[in-house]
Short mmCIF file of N, CA and C in Angstrom, two decimals:
data_model
loop_
_atom_site.label_atom_id
_atom_site.label_comp_id
_atom_site.label_asym_id
_atom_site.label_seq_id
_atom_site.Cartn_x
_atom_site.Cartn_y
_atom_site.Cartn_z
N MET A 1 95.54 4.68 21.35
CA MET A 1 95.65 6.16 21.11
C MET A 1 95.51 6.68 19.45
N LEU A 2 96.67 6.45 18.40
CA LEU A 2 96.83 6.81 16.34
C LEU A 2 95.93 5.73 16.07
N ASN A 3 95.64 6.46 15.70
CA ASN A 3 94.57 5.08 14.29
C ASN A 3 94.63 5.41 13.13
N THR A 4 95.78 6.37 12.25
CA THR A 4 96.40 6.27 11.31
C THR A 4 97.62 7.13 11.29
N HIS A 5 98.35 6.83 10.07
CA HIS A 5 99.82 7.50 10.32
C HIS A 5 99.61 9.32 10.45
N ILE A 6 100.20 9.65 10.63
CA ILE A 6 100.26 11.52 10.45
C ILE A 6 101.37 11.76 9.53
N ILE A 7 100.51 12.60 8.59
CA ILE A 7 101.12 12.91 6.86
C ILE A 7 101.17 14.22 7.38
N ILE A 8 102.06 15.17 7.29
CA ILE A 8 102.33 16.13 7.36
C ILE A 8 103.29 16.57 6.26
N LEU A 9 102.49 18.23 5.89
CA LEU A 9 102.56 18.85 4.34
C LEU A 9 102.19 19.97 4.06
N GLY A 10 102.74 20.21 3.48
CA GLY A 10 102.86 21.84 2.95
C GLY A 10 104.63 22.19 2.04
N TYR A 11 103.96 23.61 1.49
CA TYR A 11 105.13 24.18 0.51
C TYR A 11 106.56 23.85 1.49
N MET A 12 107.49 23.71 0.54
CA MET A 12 109.04 23.85 1.08
C MET A 12 108.87 24.66 1.61
N GLY A 13 109.87 23.98 2.46
CA GLY A 13 110.64 24.98 3.90
C GLY A 13 109.39 25.64 5.02
N CYS A 14 108.47 24.79 4.87
CA CYS A 14 107.44 25.14 5.93
C CYS A 14 107.66 23.89 7.04
N GLY A 15 108.94 23.32 7.40
CA GLY A 15 109.27 22.03 8.03
C GLY A 15 108.90 21.53 8.52
N LYS A 16 108.04 21.06 7.69
CA LYS A 16 107.50 19.72 7.22
C LYS A 16 109.17 18.12 8.02
N SER A 17 109.90 17.86 7.76
CA SER A 17 110.62 17.63 8.01
C SER A 17 111.11 17.49 10.03
N THR A 18 111.19 19.06 9.90
CA THR A 18 111.75 19.13 11.21
C THR A 18 110.73 18.67 11.80
N ILE A 19 109.56 18.91 12.00
CA ILE A 19 107.86 18.59 12.20
C ILE A 19 107.90 17.18 12.55
N ALA A 20 108.01 16.29 12.03
CA ALA A 20 108.09 15.09 12.14
C ALA A 20 108.76 14.55 12.44
N LYS A 21 110.26 14.51 12.46
CA LYS A 21 110.80 14.20 12.99
C LYS A 21 110.77 14.50 14.47
N LYS A 22 110.59 15.55 15.39
CA LYS A 22 109.63 15.39 16.74
C LYS A 22 108.70 15.05 16.79
N LEU A 23 107.91 14.61 16.04
CA LEU A 23 107.08 14.88 16.24
C LEU A 23 106.85 12.88 16.45
N SER A 24 107.65 12.27 15.72
CA SER A 24 108.02 11.24 15.97
C SER A 24 108.93 10.52 17.38
N SER A 25 109.95 11.47 17.70
CA SER A 25 110.55 11.71 19.02
C SER A 25 109.42 11.29 20.33
N VAL A 26 109.06 12.20 19.97
CA VAL A 26 107.87 12.71 21.28
C VAL A 26 106.76 11.47 21.80
N LEU A 27 106.30 11.08 20.21
CA LEU A 27 105.64 9.94 20.61
C LEU A 27 105.38 9.05 20.17
N ARG A 28 107.28 8.95 19.75
CA ARG A 28 107.61 7.23 19.80
C ARG A 28 107.07 6.42 18.79
N ILE A 29 106.80 7.40 17.78
CA ILE A 29 106.30 6.37 16.21
C ILE A 29 107.82 6.86 15.53
N SER A 30 107.64 5.60 14.58
CA SER A 30 108.48 5.85 13.23
C SER A 30 108.90 7.47 12.49
N HIS A 31 109.31 7.41 12.10
CA HIS A 31 109.59 8.82 10.94
C HIS A 31 109.67 8.50 9.57
N ILE A 32 108.79 8.58 8.29
CA ILE A 32 109.37 8.53 6.84
C ILE A 32 108.62 10.07 6.82
N ASP A 33 110.69 10.03 5.66
CA ASP A 33 110.83 11.26 5.16
C ASP A 33 110.93 11.23 3.62
N LEU A 34 109.48 11.17 3.11
CA LEU A 34 109.57 10.84 1.07
C LEU A 34 110.97 11.32 0.62
N ASP A 35 111.21 12.34 0.94
CA ASP A 35 112.35 12.73 0.14
C ASP A 35 113.36 12.27 0.66
N LYS A 36 113.78 11.90 1.52
CA LYS A 36 115.10 10.54 1.67
C LYS A 36 114.94 9.42 1.18
N GLN A 37 113.62 9.14 1.26
CA GLN A 37 113.34 7.71 0.93
C GLN A 37 113.99 7.27 -0.93
N ILE A 38 113.35 8.73 -0.94
CA ILE A 38 113.25 8.59 -3.41
C ILE A 38 115.12 8.76 -2.96
N GLU A 39 116.04 9.49 -2.31
CA GLU A 39 116.92 9.33 -2.37
C GLU A 39 118.04 8.15 -2.35
N LEU A 40 117.47 7.41 -0.79
CA LEU A 40 118.05 6.13 -1.00
C LEU A 40 117.65 5.25 -2.04
N SER A 41 116.63 4.94 -2.49
CA SER A 41 116.12 4.74 -3.71
C SER A 41 116.83 4.72 -5.09
N THR A 42 116.79 6.44 -5.03
CA THR A 42 117.22 6.32 -6.66
C THR A 42 119.04 6.44 -6.48
N LYS A 43 119.79 6.08 -5.20
CA LYS A 43 121.31 6.30 -4.82
C LYS A 43 121.73 8.04 -5.36
N MET A 44 121.03 8.95 -5.59
CA MET A 44 121.38 10.66 -5.41
C MET A 44 120.52 10.97 -5.62
N SER A 45 120.82 12.47 -4.54
CA SER A 45 120.23 13.57 -3.70
C SER A 45 119.27 13.65 -4.91
N ILE A 46 117.91 14.68 -4.41
CA ILE A 46 116.71 15.11 -5.35
C ILE A 46 117.12 15.72 -6.12
N SER A 47 118.27 16.95 -6.02
CA SER A 47 118.73 17.47 -7.31
C SER A 47 119.10 17.35 -7.93
N ASP A 48 120.22 16.07 -7.84
CA ASP A 48 120.61 15.81 -9.06
C ASP A 48 119.88 14.83 -10.36
N PHE A 49 119.07 14.26 -9.10
CA PHE A 49 117.53 13.13 -9.70
C PHE A 49 116.56 14.07 -10.93
N PHE A 50 116.80 15.06 -10.22
CA PHE A 50 116.02 16.29 -10.74
C PHE A 50 116.20 16.55 -12.34
N ASN A 51 118.04 16.82 -12.07
CA ASN A 51 118.67 17.52 -13.36
C ASN A 51 118.74 16.81 -14.45
N ILE A 52 119.59 15.31 -13.84
CA ILE A 52 119.46 13.34 -14.59
C ILE A 52 118.00 13.81 -15.46
N ASN A 53 117.09 13.02 -14.44
CA ASN A 53 116.18 12.81 -15.15
C ASN A 53 115.50 13.81 -15.22
N GLY A 54 114.94 14.92 -14.87
CA GLY A 54 113.81 15.60 -15.12
C GLY A 54 112.67 15.36 -13.92
N GLU A 55 112.20 16.00 -13.59
CA GLU A 55 110.57 16.38 -12.87
C GLU A 55 109.40 15.50 -13.27
N ILE A 56 109.77 14.83 -14.45
CA ILE A 56 108.37 13.93 -14.67
C ILE A 56 108.91 12.54 -13.83
N GLU A 57 109.79 11.95 -14.38
CA GLU A 57 110.63 10.75 -14.00
C GLU A 57 110.97 10.98 -12.53
N PHE A 58 110.59 12.08 -11.50
CA PHE A 58 111.12 12.32 -10.28
C PHE A 58 109.44 11.88 -9.89
N ARG A 59 108.37 12.89 -10.22
CA ARG A 59 106.63 12.56 -10.10
C ARG A 59 106.31 10.94 -9.69
N LYS A 60 106.78 10.34 -10.66
CA LYS A 60 106.59 9.20 -10.93
C LYS A 60 107.37 7.95 -9.89
N ILE A 61 108.53 8.42 -9.39
CA ILE A 61 109.96 7.79 -8.23
C ILE A 61 108.56 8.24 -7.34
N GLU A 62 108.55 9.35 -6.75
CA GLU A 62 107.82 9.49 -5.70
C GLU A 62 106.35 9.15 -5.80
N LYS A 63 105.62 8.84 -6.16
CA LYS A 63 103.90 8.79 -5.98
C LYS A 63 104.33 7.04 -5.74
N LYS A 64 105.50 6.06 -6.32
CA LYS A 64 106.14 5.05 -6.12
C LYS A 64 105.45 4.54 -4.33
N ILE A 65 106.71 5.69 -4.03
CA ILE A 65 107.44 5.45 -2.54
C ILE A 65 106.61 6.45 -2.00
N LEU A 66 105.29 7.17 -2.31
CA LEU A 66 104.85 7.67 -1.28
C LEU A 66 103.66 5.94 -0.60
N GLU A 67 103.09 5.50 -2.31
CA GLU A 67 102.08 4.39 -1.83
C GLU A 67 102.94 3.55 -1.23
N LYS A 68 103.98 3.03 -1.05
CA LYS A 68 104.67 1.93 -0.44
C LYS A 68 104.65 2.14 0.81
N SER A 69 105.12 4.09 0.94
CA SER A 69 105.04 4.29 2.58
C SER A 69 104.00 3.99 3.11
N LEU A 70 102.96 4.93 2.48
CA LEU A 70 101.21 5.03 2.80
C LEU A 70 100.77 3.00 3.59
N LYS A 71 101.33 2.34 2.63
CA LYS A 71 101.08 1.43 2.87
C LYS A 71 101.52 0.36 4.38
N THR A 72 102.47 1.05 4.64
CA THR A 72 103.44 0.52 6.40
C THR A 72 102.31 -0.04 6.89
N LYS A 73 102.34 -0.76 7.93
CA LYS A 73 101.10 -1.15 8.69
C LYS A 73 101.20 -0.47 9.85
N THR A 74 101.93 -0.33 10.06
CA THR A 74 102.54 0.42 11.69
C THR A 74 102.24 1.41 11.74
N GLN A 75 101.98 2.16 12.50
CA GLN A 75 101.58 3.58 12.27
C GLN A 75 103.54 4.61 12.78
N THR A 76 102.30 5.44 11.47
CA THR A 76 104.15 6.08 10.58
C THR A 76 103.77 7.58 10.78
N ILE A 77 104.53 8.31 10.79
CA ILE A 77 104.33 10.06 10.99
C ILE A 77 105.43 9.99 9.47
N ILE A 78 105.03 10.64 8.40
CA ILE A 78 105.11 11.11 6.91
C ILE A 78 105.18 12.03 6.94
N SER A 79 106.59 12.89 6.62
CA SER A 79 106.81 13.79 5.91
C SER A 79 106.69 13.86 4.18
N LEU A 80 106.17 14.81 3.37
CA LEU A 80 105.33 14.72 2.13
C LEU A 80 106.46 15.49 1.48
N GLY A 81 107.42 15.89 0.37
CA GLY A 81 107.56 16.71 -0.93
C GLY A 81 106.56 18.13 -0.17
N GLY A 82 107.04 18.98 -1.05
CA GLY A 82 106.31 19.94 -1.30
C GLY A 82 105.21 19.34 -1.92
N GLY A 83 105.72 19.59 -3.44
CA GLY A 83 104.57 18.83 -4.69
C GLY A 83 104.18 17.59 -3.99
N THR A 84 104.23 16.53 -3.14
CA THR A 84 103.46 15.27 -3.12
C THR A 84 101.82 15.04 -4.11
N PRO A 85 101.48 16.12 -2.68
CA PRO A 85 99.85 15.81 -3.24
C PRO A 85 99.19 16.30 -3.75
N CYS A 86 100.11 17.10 -4.84
CA CYS A 86 99.36 17.86 -5.95
C CYS A 86 100.11 17.15 -7.47
N TYR A 87 100.78 16.13 -7.13
CA TYR A 87 99.89 15.13 -8.17
C TYR A 87 99.09 13.44 -8.45
N TYR A 88 99.23 13.30 -9.63
CA TYR A 88 98.24 11.97 -9.85
C TYR A 88 96.79 12.36 -9.24
N ASP A 89 97.13 11.23 -8.16
CA ASP A 89 96.27 10.98 -7.49
C ASP A 89 96.21 11.09 -5.94
N ASN A 90 97.30 11.57 -5.48
CA ASN A 90 98.05 11.30 -4.82
C ASN A 90 97.16 11.68 -3.74
N MET A 91 96.89 13.05 -3.04
CA MET A 91 95.95 13.77 -2.20
C MET A 91 95.09 12.35 -1.83
N ASP A 92 94.41 12.11 -3.21
CA ASP A 92 92.79 11.23 -2.89
C ASP A 92 93.41 10.05 -2.53
N PHE A 93 94.41 9.52 -2.29
CA PHE A 93 95.30 8.32 -2.14
C PHE A 93 95.28 8.53 -0.10
N ILE A 94 96.05 9.79 -0.24
CA ILE A 94 96.62 10.13 0.94
C ILE A 94 95.30 10.36 2.43
N LEU A 95 94.13 10.81 2.00
CA LEU A 95 93.03 10.63 2.19
C LEU A 95 92.27 9.75 2.65
N LYS A 96 92.57 8.73 1.37
CA LYS A 96 91.38 7.02 1.58
C LYS A 96 92.71 6.41 2.81
N VAL A 97 94.01 7.20 3.26
CA VAL A 97 94.23 6.41 3.61
C VAL A 97 94.47 6.67 5.54
N SER A 98 94.52 8.06 5.77
CA SER A 98 95.09 8.60 6.82
C SER A 98 94.00 9.91 7.22
N ASN A 99 93.67 9.58 7.94
CA ASN A 99 92.33 11.23 8.27
C ASN A 99 93.05 11.79 9.43
N ASN A 100 94.54 11.85 9.66
CA ASN A 100 95.95 12.12 10.50
C ASN A 100 96.68 13.29 9.43
N VAL A 101 96.22 14.30 8.59
CA VAL A 101 97.00 14.64 7.55
C VAL A 101 96.80 16.77 7.70
N PHE A 102 97.27 16.65 8.08
CA PHE A 102 97.92 18.36 8.68
C PHE A 102 98.95 18.54 7.40
N PHE A 103 98.42 20.47 7.37
CA PHE A 103 99.13 21.01 6.07
C PHE A 103 99.61 22.22 6.94
N ILE A 104 100.22 22.06 7.30
CA ILE A 104 101.52 23.18 7.97
C ILE A 104 101.48 24.56 7.56
N ASN A 105 101.25 25.36 7.65
CA ASN A 105 100.54 27.04 6.95
C ASN A 105 101.52 28.00 7.55
N THR A 106 102.36 27.89 6.22
CA THR A 106 103.43 28.53 6.66
C THR A 106 103.29 30.38 5.50
N SER A 107 103.16 31.76 6.36
CA SER A 107 103.60 32.69 6.11
C SER A 107 103.92 32.74 4.06
N LEU A 108 103.67 33.32 3.34
CA LEU A 108 104.74 33.62 1.93
C LEU A 108 105.95 34.54 2.18
N ASP A 109 105.72 35.14 3.49
CA ASP A 109 107.35 36.28 3.75
C ASP A 109 108.52 35.10 4.80
N GLU A 110 108.12 34.30 5.46
CA GLU A 110 108.77 33.58 5.94
C GLU A 110 108.82 32.15 5.10
N LEU A 111 108.23 31.77 4.38
CA LEU A 111 109.05 30.78 3.43
C LEU A 111 109.37 31.87 2.48
N THR A 112 109.79 32.78 1.97
CA THR A 112 110.53 33.33 1.59
C THR A 112 111.77 33.31 2.30
N ALA A 113 111.75 33.96 3.05
CA ALA A 113 112.94 34.02 3.83
C ALA A 113 114.27 32.71 4.50
N ARG A 114 112.96 32.14 4.76
CA ARG A 114 113.68 30.85 4.65
C ARG A 114 114.75 30.00 3.59
N LEU A 115 113.50 29.93 2.91
CA LEU A 115 113.95 29.79 1.07
C LEU A 115 115.18 29.67 0.70
N PHE A 116 115.23 30.99 0.52
CA PHE A 116 116.39 32.50 0.42
C PHE A 116 117.84 31.65 1.02
N LYS A 117 117.60 31.40 2.05
CA LYS A 117 118.63 30.87 2.25
C LYS A 117 119.17 30.20 2.10
N GLU A 118 118.81 28.48 1.56
CA GLU A 118 118.77 26.99 1.22
C GLU A 118 118.13 27.29 -0.08
N LYS A 119 118.45 28.44 -0.99
CA LYS A 119 117.61 27.47 -2.56
C LYS A 119 118.74 27.01 -3.37
N ASP A 120 120.49 26.94 -2.62
CA ASP A 120 120.95 26.11 -3.54
C ASP A 120 120.77 25.01 -3.60
N SER A 121 120.25 24.42 -2.85
CA SER A 121 119.23 22.90 -2.35
C SER A 121 118.51 22.30 -2.81
N ARG A 122 117.79 23.54 -3.51
CA ARG A 122 116.60 22.97 -3.78
C ARG A 122 116.24 23.04 -5.58
N PRO A 123 116.04 22.37 -5.74
CA PRO A 123 116.14 22.36 -7.60
C PRO A 123 115.20 22.85 -8.55
N LEU A 124 114.00 23.76 -7.96
CA LEU A 124 113.10 24.61 -8.44
C LEU A 124 113.54 25.57 -7.98
N ILE A 125 114.15 26.36 -7.08
CA ILE A 125 114.50 27.66 -6.63
C ILE A 125 115.91 28.11 -7.28
N LYS A 126 116.47 27.03 -7.40
CA LYS A 126 118.21 27.58 -7.15
C LYS A 126 118.54 28.83 -7.71
N SER A 127 117.91 29.06 -8.89
CA SER A 127 118.37 29.94 -9.80
C SER A 127 117.85 31.73 -9.09
N PHE A 128 116.85 31.24 -9.19
CA PHE A 128 116.56 32.21 -8.26
C PHE A 128 117.67 33.75 -7.36
N GLN A 129 117.45 35.21 -7.88
CA GLN A 129 119.17 35.76 -7.87
C GLN A 129 118.85 36.83 -6.25
N SER A 130 117.24 36.69 -6.07
CA SER A 130 117.23 38.00 -5.34
C SER A 130 115.38 37.33 -4.54
N LYS A 131 115.83 37.72 -3.48
CA LYS A 131 113.96 37.95 -2.27
C LYS A 131 113.43 38.04 -3.19
N ASP A 132 112.89 39.07 -3.76
CA ASP A 132 111.66 39.68 -4.99
C ASP A 132 110.78 38.69 -6.05
N SER A 133 112.09 38.04 -6.30
CA SER A 133 111.89 37.47 -7.02
C SER A 133 111.62 36.00 -6.87
N LEU A 134 112.45 35.81 -6.12
CA LEU A 134 111.59 33.89 -5.57
C LEU A 134 110.16 34.13 -4.63
N LYS A 135 109.97 35.33 -4.28
CA LYS A 135 108.66 35.97 -3.36
C LYS A 135 108.20 35.60 -4.59
N GLU A 136 107.99 35.65 -5.42
CA GLU A 136 107.20 36.07 -6.56
C GLU A 136 106.57 34.79 -7.16
N PHE A 137 107.25 34.07 -7.10
CA PHE A 137 107.65 32.44 -7.72
C PHE A 137 106.51 31.43 -6.61
N VAL A 138 107.20 31.65 -5.12
CA VAL A 138 106.62 30.97 -4.00
C VAL A 138 104.69 31.43 -4.50
N ALA A 139 104.66 32.62 -4.53
CA ALA A 139 103.58 33.12 -4.43
C ALA A 139 102.90 32.62 -5.46
N LYS A 140 103.08 32.53 -6.68
CA LYS A 140 102.62 31.53 -7.95
C LYS A 140 102.43 30.61 -7.51
N HIS A 141 103.60 29.30 -6.97
CA HIS A 141 103.45 28.24 -7.09
C HIS A 141 102.33 28.37 -6.00
N LEU A 142 102.53 28.71 -5.06
CA LEU A 142 101.75 28.27 -3.86
C LEU A 142 99.98 28.52 -3.71
N PHE A 143 99.86 29.05 -4.73
CA PHE A 143 98.32 29.93 -4.96
C PHE A 143 98.52 28.06 -5.82
N GLU A 144 98.86 27.82 -6.34
CA GLU A 144 98.67 26.81 -7.35
C GLU A 144 98.48 25.73 -6.72
N ARG A 145 98.87 25.47 -5.82
CA ARG A 145 99.23 24.03 -4.26
C ARG A 145 98.45 24.12 -3.72
N ILE A 146 98.07 25.20 -2.93
CA ILE A 146 97.13 25.54 -1.85
C ILE A 146 95.88 24.34 -1.87
N VAL A 147 95.24 24.21 -2.95
CA VAL A 147 93.63 23.68 -3.33
C VAL A 147 94.42 22.93 -3.17
N TYR A 148 95.66 22.09 -3.05
CA TYR A 148 95.72 20.37 -2.19
C TYR A 148 95.54 19.91 -0.76
N TYR A 149 96.66 21.53 -0.43
CA TYR A 149 96.92 21.52 0.64
C TYR A 149 96.22 21.47 1.12
N LYS A 150 94.72 22.35 1.43
CA LYS A 150 93.42 22.57 1.56
C LYS A 150 93.04 21.65 1.84
N ARG A 151 93.06 20.62 1.29
CA ARG A 151 92.08 19.53 1.89
C ARG A 151 92.43 18.29 2.93
N SER A 152 93.62 18.51 3.29
CA SER A 152 94.18 17.87 4.30
C SER A 152 93.06 17.86 5.34
N ASN A 153 93.22 17.10 6.75
CA ASN A 153 92.11 17.54 7.83
C ASN A 153 92.26 18.01 8.76
N HIS A 154 93.33 19.27 9.03
CA HIS A 154 93.39 19.73 9.16
C HIS A 154 95.11 20.62 9.28
N THR A 155 94.19 21.94 9.59
CA THR A 155 95.56 22.87 9.09
C THR A 155 96.45 23.57 10.49
N ILE A 156 97.05 23.53 10.08
CA ILE A 156 98.17 24.11 11.88
C ILE A 156 98.31 25.38 11.28
N LYS A 157 98.87 26.76 11.82
CA LYS A 157 99.16 27.88 11.73
C LYS A 157 100.32 27.92 11.92
N ASP A 158 101.42 28.56 10.74
CA ASP A 158 102.81 28.47 11.85
C ASP A 158 103.13 29.28 12.58
N GLU A 159 101.95 30.81 12.28
CA GLU A 159 102.29 31.93 12.56
C GLU A 159 103.48 32.08 13.82
N ASN A 160 104.80 31.85 13.45
CA ASN A 160 106.27 32.34 14.54
C ASN A 160 105.76 31.06 15.75
N LYS A 161 105.52 30.60 15.85
CA LYS A 161 105.16 29.35 16.55
C LYS A 161 106.27 28.47 17.13
N SER A 162 106.76 27.68 17.99
CA SER A 162 107.83 27.39 18.40
C SER A 162 107.16 25.46 17.74
N LEU A 163 108.61 24.78 17.31
CA LEU A 163 108.52 23.58 17.01
C LEU A 163 107.77 23.12 17.94
N ASP A 164 107.93 23.27 19.50
CA ASP A 164 107.29 22.47 20.39
C ASP A 164 105.47 23.22 20.33
N ASP A 165 105.53 23.86 20.51
CA ASP A 165 103.88 24.29 20.45
C ASP A 165 103.78 24.06 18.26
N LEU A 166 104.16 23.79 17.46
CA LEU A 166 103.67 22.95 16.72
C LEU A 166 103.31 21.80 17.18
N CYS A 167 104.25 21.24 17.25
CA CYS A 167 104.27 19.22 17.30
C CYS A 167 102.63 19.53 18.30
N ASN A 168 102.83 20.27 19.69
CA ASN A 168 101.92 20.10 20.41
C ASN A 168 100.46 20.19 20.42
N GLU A 169 100.29 20.81 19.26
CA GLU A 169 99.01 21.39 18.89
C GLU A 169 98.61 20.52 17.68
N ILE A 170 99.45 18.99 16.68
CA ILE A 170 99.20 18.53 16.10
C ILE A 170 99.30 16.80 17.39
N ILE A 171 99.58 16.87 18.35
CA ILE A 171 99.33 15.74 19.23
C ILE A 171 98.03 16.00 19.37
N SER A 172 97.92 17.33 20.52
CA SER A 172 96.01 17.49 20.60
C SER A 172 95.37 16.41 19.67
N LYS A 173 95.43 16.72 18.76
CA LYS A 173 94.54 16.62 17.44
C LYS A 173 94.66 14.78 17.09
N VAL A 174 95.47 14.16 17.59
CA VAL A 174 95.64 13.09 17.05
C VAL A 174 95.31 12.00 17.86
N ILE A 175 95.32 12.55 19.53
CA ILE A 175 95.27 11.28 20.46
C ILE A 175 93.70 11.08 21.14
#
């Protein structure tokens, strides 16, 4: 069946965790949500950790938990944080461990709409007061990160597909 972990990555709000949970259920493979693992490890929310310790400390913890998760012997579905592939040598390590790395490519307009609704729970964007200013930030941030995302083995274009369609597209590439 599967020969390596399935890694789901992409910009915040693209649906990584939701897709990974569904894949986990369908394929009957365990799922690790990297952000949830960080929260368990630090005993605080990502938002609180960011506010208290800053992004640099967050990225250090994130790298440590990523490496631990990727070293798991059992095949696992791992959903990453939006910035995870973009720091240190994380993307190199991810690609060394798995050939089932999926970038969920969601349009700027869709990301902006989703993120504006949930901005209060996301430390990087909670201060934005308008959709236009958020869209400008996401566009710039996405431009900086896309080079890492595009190194993935597979790109799945969201294009308003259903959760089932997105999962079936991923499954068709790993079985």
